[in-house]
Amino acid sequence: MLKRISPAEVTLGMYVHSLQGGWLTHNFWRPRFLVRHPEQIAALRQSGVSTIVIDLERSRPARARAGGRRSAATVQALPRAAQRIEADRRFANEVATEARRVMKTVFDGARQGELASPADMEVVLQSIAEALDRNRPMLFDVLRLRGRDEYTYYHSVTVGALMVNFAQELRLEDSQIRLMGLAGLLHDIGKMQVSPEILNKPGKLDDAEFEEIRAHPARGHAMLERMADVPAEALEVCLHHHEKIDGTGYPFGLAGDAIGLAARMGAICDVYDALTSARAYKAASSPVAAITMMAQWKGHFDPALLFAFMKSVRVFPVGLLLRLHSGHLAVVRDNGRRVSRARLTCFYDIAAGRLVTPRDVYLADVVGEDIIAGRASPREHGLPNWPGLRDLLLAGRDPTSVAGKA
């Protein structure tokens, strides 16, 4: 059901179906989107839009925190929720399939010297953004289960989606979100000039083959420079997504802030999808295993950005200590296959400076609610025996009832 409202009536969780008013008066590149942050509300109210059309069925008001039995209305809504999930799955599959088709056309054309235009990918970006707004975990689940034989095309689509999602987490300007998505779609175009035998080789690459792989960022950058209207962000990510924060990456060995924001984001998205993808020569790692590996590679990624990426995909290493906005400390626990719903166990009241009875919190995709305030240091909060305390919590035990607790 659609409803027309004024910009002053917009609230978090509303799904914008369309904006009525001259399109030159606002800078929203997506025709439809979910209102996730207060900044979006402010932008809508300050725009020249006269009327906003809201899709009530796709709107997602913040869920109630109170417990208790389900109401009759909630019970009646369960079948509708199941239908909605199935509709989201179909939409995600349609988006993934069409995006793969477009990127195959772009990449195969590049291999033959035919240059596409960023405008050709605008519809792909818009549909990815809509799928993320409808059901973010669903889109990533669909992309993760794609076939092995078309990895190059689906990898570009997934990195594009991860970049859009990442940019939303960082609350970049709407126009910047679009550019980051485009950069993700095009980041590996240089691999069109690398032999498929090398790209899919199951064994270790020899020196000559590795040098061929290392050449793909520069080759891709040269290809993009010949295209019309390619933004600087896409050129940057293409050339620098294999640079590392400690300067040991390629092709130039850049370090720290010498690597631009877009490239630092692209490096994280590229590696995460590579690790979680099945290839002819390797099985896919789970999202938690991939994030755990990436967190252990000191000097590879920007630590602050890697943590923001974890928040954007709702995946954290098991055992990570977090500070919550509720004023508690929590540890990340294994949640099995439900990778899109991270499980946190609250166990410490920061203000009171004491352990409390453990309580689980799940990072469901709640609009307008940022549960995690940041990473926490055991030393800062007086937890000298953190390894032992962490093991108790991960085992599901209550440290307040265990003698000799930290």
Coordinates of C-alpha atoms in Angstrom, one line a residue:
M1 CA 0.0 0.0 0.0
L2 CA 1.3 3.4 -1.0
K3 CA 0.8 6.6 1.0
R4 CA 1.8 10.2 0.2
I5 CA 3.3 12.2 3.0
S6 CA 5.2 15.5 3.4
P7 CA 9.0 15.5 4.0
A8 CA 8.2 16.6 7.6
E9 CA 6.5 13.3 8.3
V10 CA 9.3 11.0 7.4
T11 CA 10.6 8.7 10.2
L12 CA 13.2 6.0 10.5
G13 CA 12.1 2.7 8.9
M14 CA 9.9 4.2 6.2
Y15 CA 10.5 2.8 2.7
V16 CA 10.6 5.5 0.1
H17 CA 8.8 4.4 -3.1
S18 CA 9.2 7.6 -5.0
L19 CA 10.0 11.3 -4.6
Q20 CA 7.6 13.8 -6.2
G21 CA 9.1 17.1 -7.4
G22 CA 11.7 18.1 -9.9
W23 CA 14.5 15.6 -9.9
L24 CA 17.1 18.4 -10.3
T25 CA 16.1 19.7 -6.8
H26 CA 17.6 16.7 -4.9
N27 CA 20.6 14.4 -5.1
F28 CA 19.1 11.0 -4.3
W29 CA 20.4 8.7 -7.0
R30 CA 18.1 5.8 -6.0
P31 CA 14.4 6.1 -6.8
R32 CA 13.5 3.8 -3.9
F33 CA 15.3 3.3 -0.5
L34 CA 14.8 2.5 3.1
V35 CA 15.3 5.4 5.6
R36 CA 18.0 4.0 7.9
H37 CA 19.6 7.1 9.5
P38 CA 18.6 10.5 10.8
E39 CA 20.9 12.1 8.2
Q40 CA 18.6 10.7 5.5
I41 CA 15.6 12.3 7.2
A42 CA 17.4 15.7 7.3
A43 CA 18.4 15.4 3.6
L44 CA 14.8 14.7 2.6
R45 CA 13.4 17.6 4.6
Q46 CA 16.0 20.0 3.2
S47 CA 15.5 18.8 -0.4
G48 CA 13.2 20.5 -2.9
V49 CA 10.9 17.4 -2.8
S50 CA 7.2 18.4 -2.4
T51 CA 5.8 14.9 -1.6
I52 CA 7.2 11.6 -0.7
V53 CA 5.4 8.3 -1.5
I54 CA 5.9 5.7 1.2
D55 CA 5.4 1.9 0.6
L56 CA 3.8 0.8 3.9
E57 CA 4.3 -2.9 3.3
R58 CA 8.1 -2.5 2.8
S59 CA 8.5 -0.1 5.7
R60 CA 10.1 -1.5 8.8
P61 CA 9.3 0.3 12.0
A62 CA 11.7 -0.4 14.9
R63 CA 10.5 -3.5 16.7
A64 CA 9.3 -3.3 20.3
R65 CA 11.8 -4.2 22.9
A66 CA 9.3 -5.5 25.5
G67 CA 8.9 -9.2 25.8
G68 CA 5.8 -11.2 26.4
R69 CA 3.4 -13.2 24.4
R70 CA 2.8 -12.5 20.7
S71 CA -0.3 -10.4 20.1
A72 CA -3.1 -11.7 17.9
A73 CA -2.1 -9.2 15.2
T74 CA 1.5 -10.5 15.3
V75 CA 0.4 -14.1 14.9
Q76 CA -1.8 -13.1 12.0
A77 CA 1.2 -11.3 10.4
L78 CA 3.4 -14.4 10.5
P79 CA 2.1 -15.8 7.1
R80 CA 2.5 -12.4 5.6
A81 CA 6.1 -12.3 6.9
A82 CA 6.8 -15.7 5.2
Q83 CA 5.4 -14.4 2.0
R84 CA 7.6 -11.3 2.3
I85 CA 10.7 -13.4 2.8
E86 CA 9.9 -15.5 -0.3
A87 CA 9.3 -12.4 -2.3
D88 CA 12.6 -11.0 -1.1
R89 CA 14.4 -14.2 -2.1
R90 CA 12.9 -14.0 -5.6
F91 CA 13.8 -10.3 -5.9
A92 CA 17.4 -11.0 -4.8
N93 CA 17.8 -13.8 -7.3
E94 CA 16.4 -11.6 -10.1
V95 CA 18.9 -8.8 -9.1
A96 CA 21.8 -11.2 -8.9
T97 CA 21.0 -12.8 -12.3
E98 CA 20.5 -9.5 -14.1
A99 CA 23.6 -7.9 -12.5
R100 CA 25.7 -10.9 -13.6
R101 CA 24.4 -10.5 -17.1
V102 CA 25.3 -6.8 -17.3
M103 CA 28.8 -7.3 -15.8
K104 CA 29.4 -10.3 -18.2
T105 CA 28.6 -8.0 -21.1
V106 CA 30.9 -5.2 -19.7
F107 CA 33.8 -7.5 -18.9
D108 CA 33.6 -9.6 -22.1
G109 CA 33.4 -6.4 -24.1
A110 CA 36.5 -5.1 -22.3
R111 CA 38.3 -8.3 -23.2
Q112 CA 37.6 -7.6 -26.8
G113 CA 38.5 -3.9 -26.6
E114 CA 34.9 -2.7 -26.5
L115 CA 34.5 0.0 -23.8
A116 CA 31.3 0.3 -21.8
S117 CA 30.0 3.4 -20.0
P118 CA 29.3 3.7 -16.2
A119 CA 25.8 4.7 -17.3
D120 CA 25.3 1.1 -18.4
M121 CA 25.7 0.0 -14.8
E122 CA 23.4 2.5 -13.2
V123 CA 20.4 0.2 -13.2
V124 CA 22.5 -2.6 -11.6
L125 CA 23.5 -0.2 -8.8
Q126 CA 19.9 0.9 -8.2
S127 CA 18.6 -2.7 -8.1
I128 CA 21.4 -3.7 -5.7
A129 CA 20.6 -0.8 -3.4
E130 CA 16.9 -1.8 -3.4
A131 CA 17.7 -5.4 -2.7
L132 CA 19.9 -4.3 0.3
D133 CA 17.1 -2.2 1.6
R134 CA 14.5 -5.0 1.2
N135 CA 16.5 -7.7 2.8
R136 CA 20.3 -7.3 3.2
P137 CA 21.1 -10.8 4.5
M138 CA 19.0 -12.4 1.8
L139 CA 20.9 -10.7 -1.1
F140 CA 24.3 -11.7 0.4
D141 CA 23.1 -15.3 0.9
V142 CA 21.9 -15.5 -2.7
L143 CA 25.2 -14.1 -4.0
R144 CA 27.3 -16.4 -1.7
L145 CA 25.5 -19.5 -3.2
R146 CA 26.2 -18.6 -6.8
G147 CA 28.0 -21.1 -9.2
R148 CA 31.7 -21.5 -9.2
D149 CA 32.0 -21.3 -13.0
E150 CA 31.1 -17.6 -13.3
Y151 CA 33.1 -16.4 -10.3
T152 CA 34.6 -13.3 -12.1
Y153 CA 31.2 -11.8 -12.9
Y154 CA 29.5 -12.6 -9.6
H155 CA 32.6 -11.5 -7.7
S156 CA 32.3 -8.0 -9.3
V157 CA 28.6 -7.9 -8.5
T158 CA 29.1 -9.0 -4.8
V159 CA 32.0 -6.5 -4.3
G160 CA 29.8 -3.8 -5.7
A161 CA 27.0 -4.8 -3.3
L162 CA 29.4 -5.0 -0.4
M163 CA 30.8 -1.5 -1.2
V164 CA 27.3 0.0 -1.3
N165 CA 26.5 -1.7 2.0
F166 CA 29.8 -0.6 3.5
A167 CA 29.4 3.0 2.4
Q168 CA 25.9 3.0 4.0
E169 CA 27.5 1.9 7.3
L170 CA 30.0 4.7 7.1
R171 CA 27.1 7.1 6.3
L172 CA 28.7 8.5 3.3
E173 CA 26.8 11.0 1.1
D174 CA 24.3 9.4 -1.2
S175 CA 26.3 10.4 -4.3
Q176 CA 29.4 8.8 -2.7
I177 CA 27.6 5.5 -2.0
R178 CA 26.8 5.3 -5.7
L179 CA 30.5 5.9 -6.7
M180 CA 31.7 3.3 -4.2
G181 CA 29.3 0.8 -5.7
L182 CA 30.5 1.5 -9.2
A183 CA 34.1 1.2 -8.1
G184 CA 33.3 -2.3 -6.7
L185 CA 31.7 -3.4 -9.9
L186 CA 34.7 -2.4 -11.9
H187 CA 37.6 -3.2 -9.5
D188 CA 38.7 -6.4 -11.2
I189 CA 38.2 -5.5 -14.9
G190 CA 42.0 -5.9 -15.4
K191 CA 41.6 -9.7 -15.0
M192 CA 40.1 -9.8 -18.4
Q193 CA 43.6 -9.5 -19.7
V194 CA 44.8 -12.5 -17.5
S195 CA 44.7 -16.0 -18.8
P196 CA 41.8 -18.1 -17.4
E197 CA 44.2 -20.9 -16.9
I198 CA 46.2 -18.7 -14.4
L199 CA 43.1 -17.3 -12.7
N200 CA 41.7 -20.8 -12.1
K201 CA 44.9 -22.7 -11.5
P202 CA 44.4 -25.0 -8.5
G203 CA 48.0 -25.2 -7.5
K204 CA 50.6 -22.7 -6.5
L205 CA 51.5 -20.0 -9.1
D206 CA 55.0 -19.9 -10.4
D207 CA 56.9 -16.6 -10.5
A208 CA 55.9 -15.7 -14.0
E209 CA 52.2 -16.5 -13.3
F210 CA 52.2 -14.5 -10.1
E211 CA 53.7 -11.5 -12.0
E212 CA 50.8 -11.8 -14.5
I213 CA 48.3 -11.7 -11.7
R214 CA 50.1 -8.7 -10.1
A215 CA 49.7 -6.8 -13.4
H216 CA 45.9 -6.8 -13.4
P217 CA 45.4 -3.6 -11.4
A218 CA 47.5 -1.5 -13.7
R219 CA 46.0 -3.1 -16.8
G220 CA 42.5 -2.5 -15.4
H221 CA 43.3 1.1 -14.6
A222 CA 44.5 1.7 -18.2
M223 CA 41.3 0.2 -19.5
L224 CA 39.1 2.4 -17.3
E225 CA 41.1 5.5 -18.3
R226 CA 39.9 4.8 -21.9
M227 CA 36.3 4.8 -20.8
A228 CA 34.2 7.9 -20.7
D229 CA 33.0 9.4 -17.4
V230 CA 34.7 6.9 -15.1
P231 CA 34.9 8.5 -11.6
A232 CA 38.2 8.8 -9.7
E233 CA 36.9 6.4 -7.0
A234 CA 36.7 3.6 -9.6
L235 CA 40.1 4.3 -11.0
E236 CA 41.5 4.3 -7.4
V237 CA 40.0 1.1 -6.3
C238 CA 41.0 -0.7 -9.5
L239 CA 44.6 0.3 -9.2
H240 CA 45.1 0.1 -5.4
H241 CA 42.8 -2.7 -4.1
H242 CA 45.8 -4.9 -3.5
E243 CA 47.8 -2.4 -1.5
K244 CA 48.2 -3.1 2.2
I245 CA 48.3 -0.7 5.2
D246 CA 51.8 -1.8 6.1
G247 CA 53.2 -1.2 2.6
T248 CA 53.7 -4.8 1.6
G249 CA 51.0 -4.8 -1.1
Y250 CA 51.1 -4.1 -4.8
P251 CA 51.6 -2.6 -7.3
F252 CA 53.2 0.4 -5.6
G253 CA 53.7 -0.7 -2.0
L254 CA 51.7 2.2 -0.7
A255 CA 51.1 2.4 3.1
G256 CA 48.7 4.0 5.6
D257 CA 46.9 7.2 4.5
A258 CA 48.7 7.1 1.1
I259 CA 46.0 4.5 0.2
G260 CA 42.7 6.3 -0.4
L261 CA 39.5 5.5 1.5
A262 CA 37.9 3.9 -1.5
A263 CA 40.8 1.6 -2.1
R264 CA 41.0 0.7 1.6
M265 CA 37.3 -0.2 1.5
G266 CA 37.7 -2.1 -1.8
A267 CA 40.6 -4.2 -0.4
I268 CA 38.4 -5.4 2.5
C269 CA 35.3 -6.2 0.3
D270 CA 37.5 -7.9 -2.3
V271 CA 39.2 -10.3 0.1
Y272 CA 36.0 -11.0 2.1
D273 CA 34.2 -12.2 -1.0
A274 CA 37.2 -14.1 -2.2
L275 CA 37.4 -16.0 1.1
T276 CA 33.7 -16.7 1.3
S277 CA 33.4 -17.9 -2.4
A278 CA 33.8 -21.5 -3.6
R279 CA 36.3 -21.9 -6.4
A280 CA 37.4 -24.8 -8.6
Y281 CA 40.4 -25.1 -6.3
K282 CA 39.0 -24.3 -2.9
A283 CA 35.9 -24.6 -0.7
A284 CA 34.2 -21.4 0.6
S285 CA 35.1 -20.2 4.1
S286 CA 32.1 -19.3 6.3
P287 CA 31.6 -15.5 6.9
V288 CA 32.8 -15.9 10.5
A289 CA 35.9 -17.8 9.5
A290 CA 36.7 -15.2 6.8
I291 CA 36.3 -12.3 9.2
T292 CA 38.4 -14.1 11.8
M293 CA 41.2 -14.7 9.3
M294 CA 41.1 -11.1 8.1
A295 CA 41.2 -9.7 11.7
Q296 CA 44.4 -11.8 12.3
W297 CA 46.3 -10.4 9.3
K298 CA 48.0 -7.6 11.0
G299 CA 49.1 -4.8 8.7
H300 CA 46.8 -5.9 5.8
F301 CA 43.7 -3.8 6.4
D302 CA 42.8 -0.5 8.0
P303 CA 41.7 -1.7 11.5
A304 CA 39.0 0.9 12.0
L305 CA 37.5 0.3 8.5
L306 CA 37.7 -3.5 9.0
F307 CA 35.6 -3.1 12.2
A308 CA 33.1 -0.9 10.4
F309 CA 32.9 -3.6 7.7
M310 CA 32.1 -6.2 10.3
K311 CA 29.2 -4.1 11.5
S312 CA 28.0 -3.6 8.0
V313 CA 27.8 -7.4 7.3
R314 CA 26.8 -8.2 10.9
V315 CA 29.7 -10.7 11.2
F316 CA 32.3 -10.7 14.0
P317 CA 35.1 -13.0 15.1
V318 CA 34.0 -15.3 17.9
G319 CA 35.5 -14.1 21.2
L320 CA 35.7 -10.4 20.3
L321 CA 35.0 -8.1 23.2
L322 CA 32.6 -5.3 22.4
R323 CA 31.2 -2.2 24.1
L324 CA 27.5 -1.7 23.7
H325 CA 25.4 1.5 23.7
S326 CA 23.5 -0.1 26.6
G327 CA 26.5 0.4 28.9
H328 CA 27.5 -3.2 28.9
L329 CA 30.4 -5.3 27.7
A330 CA 29.6 -8.3 25.5
V331 CA 31.5 -11.1 23.8
V332 CA 30.7 -12.5 20.4
R333 CA 29.6 -16.1 20.4
D334 CA 29.3 -18.7 17.8
N335 CA 25.8 -18.7 16.2
G336 CA 26.2 -21.7 13.9
R337 CA 24.9 -21.1 10.4
R338 CA 22.9 -18.0 11.2
V339 CA 25.7 -15.7 10.1
S340 CA 23.4 -12.8 9.4
R341 CA 22.2 -12.7 13.1
A342 CA 25.4 -12.4 15.2
R343 CA 25.0 -13.6 18.8
L344 CA 26.4 -11.4 21.6
T345 CA 26.4 -12.3 25.3
C346 CA 26.2 -9.3 27.7
F347 CA 28.1 -10.0 30.9
Y348 CA 29.5 -6.8 32.4
D349 CA 27.9 -3.5 33.6
I350 CA 30.4 -0.8 32.8
A351 CA 29.0 1.9 35.1
A352 CA 28.7 -0.5 38.1
G353 CA 32.1 -2.1 37.3
R354 CA 30.8 -5.6 37.9
L355 CA 29.9 -8.9 36.3
V356 CA 26.2 -9.5 35.7
T357 CA 24.2 -12.6 34.8
P358 CA 24.9 -13.3 31.1
R359 CA 22.2 -12.4 28.6
D360 CA 22.2 -13.0 24.9
V361 CA 21.5 -10.2 22.3
Y362 CA 21.1 -10.9 18.6
L363 CA 22.1 -8.4 16.0
A364 CA 18.9 -8.6 14.0
D365 CA 18.6 -6.1 11.2
V366 CA 16.8 -3.4 13.2
V367 CA 16.3 -0.1 11.5
G368 CA 17.7 2.9 13.4
E369 CA 19.3 0.8 16.1
D370 CA 23.1 0.7 16.5
I371 CA 23.7 -1.8 19.3
I372 CA 27.5 -1.8 19.1
A373 CA 29.4 1.3 20.3
G374 CA 32.9 -0.1 19.5
R375 CA 35.6 -2.6 20.4
A376 CA 36.6 -2.8 24.1
S377 CA 39.9 -3.5 25.8
P378 CA 39.9 -6.0 28.7
R379 CA 42.6 -4.0 30.5
E380 CA 40.7 -0.7 30.2
H381 CA 37.7 -2.3 32.0
G382 CA 39.7 -4.2 34.7
L383 CA 39.4 -7.7 33.3
P384 CA 42.9 -9.1 33.9
N385 CA 41.8 -12.7 33.5
W386 CA 40.0 -12.1 30.2
P387 CA 41.1 -15.3 28.5
G388 CA 39.6 -17.4 31.3
L389 CA 36.5 -15.3 31.6
R390 CA 36.0 -15.4 27.8
D391 CA 36.3 -19.2 27.8
L392 CA 33.6 -19.5 30.4
L393 CA 31.3 -17.2 28.5
L394 CA 31.9 -19.0 25.2
A395 CA 31.1 -22.3 26.9
G396 CA 27.7 -20.8 28.0
R397 CA 28.6 -20.7 31.7
D398 CA 27.6 -18.0 34.2
P399 CA 30.8 -16.4 35.6
T400 CA 28.9 -14.8 38.5
S401 CA 28.3 -18.3 39.9
V402 CA 31.8 -19.6 39.3
A403 CA 34.3 -19.4 42.1
G404 CA 37.5 -17.5 41.3
K405 CA 35.9 -15.5 38.6
A406 CA 37.7 -12.5 37.0

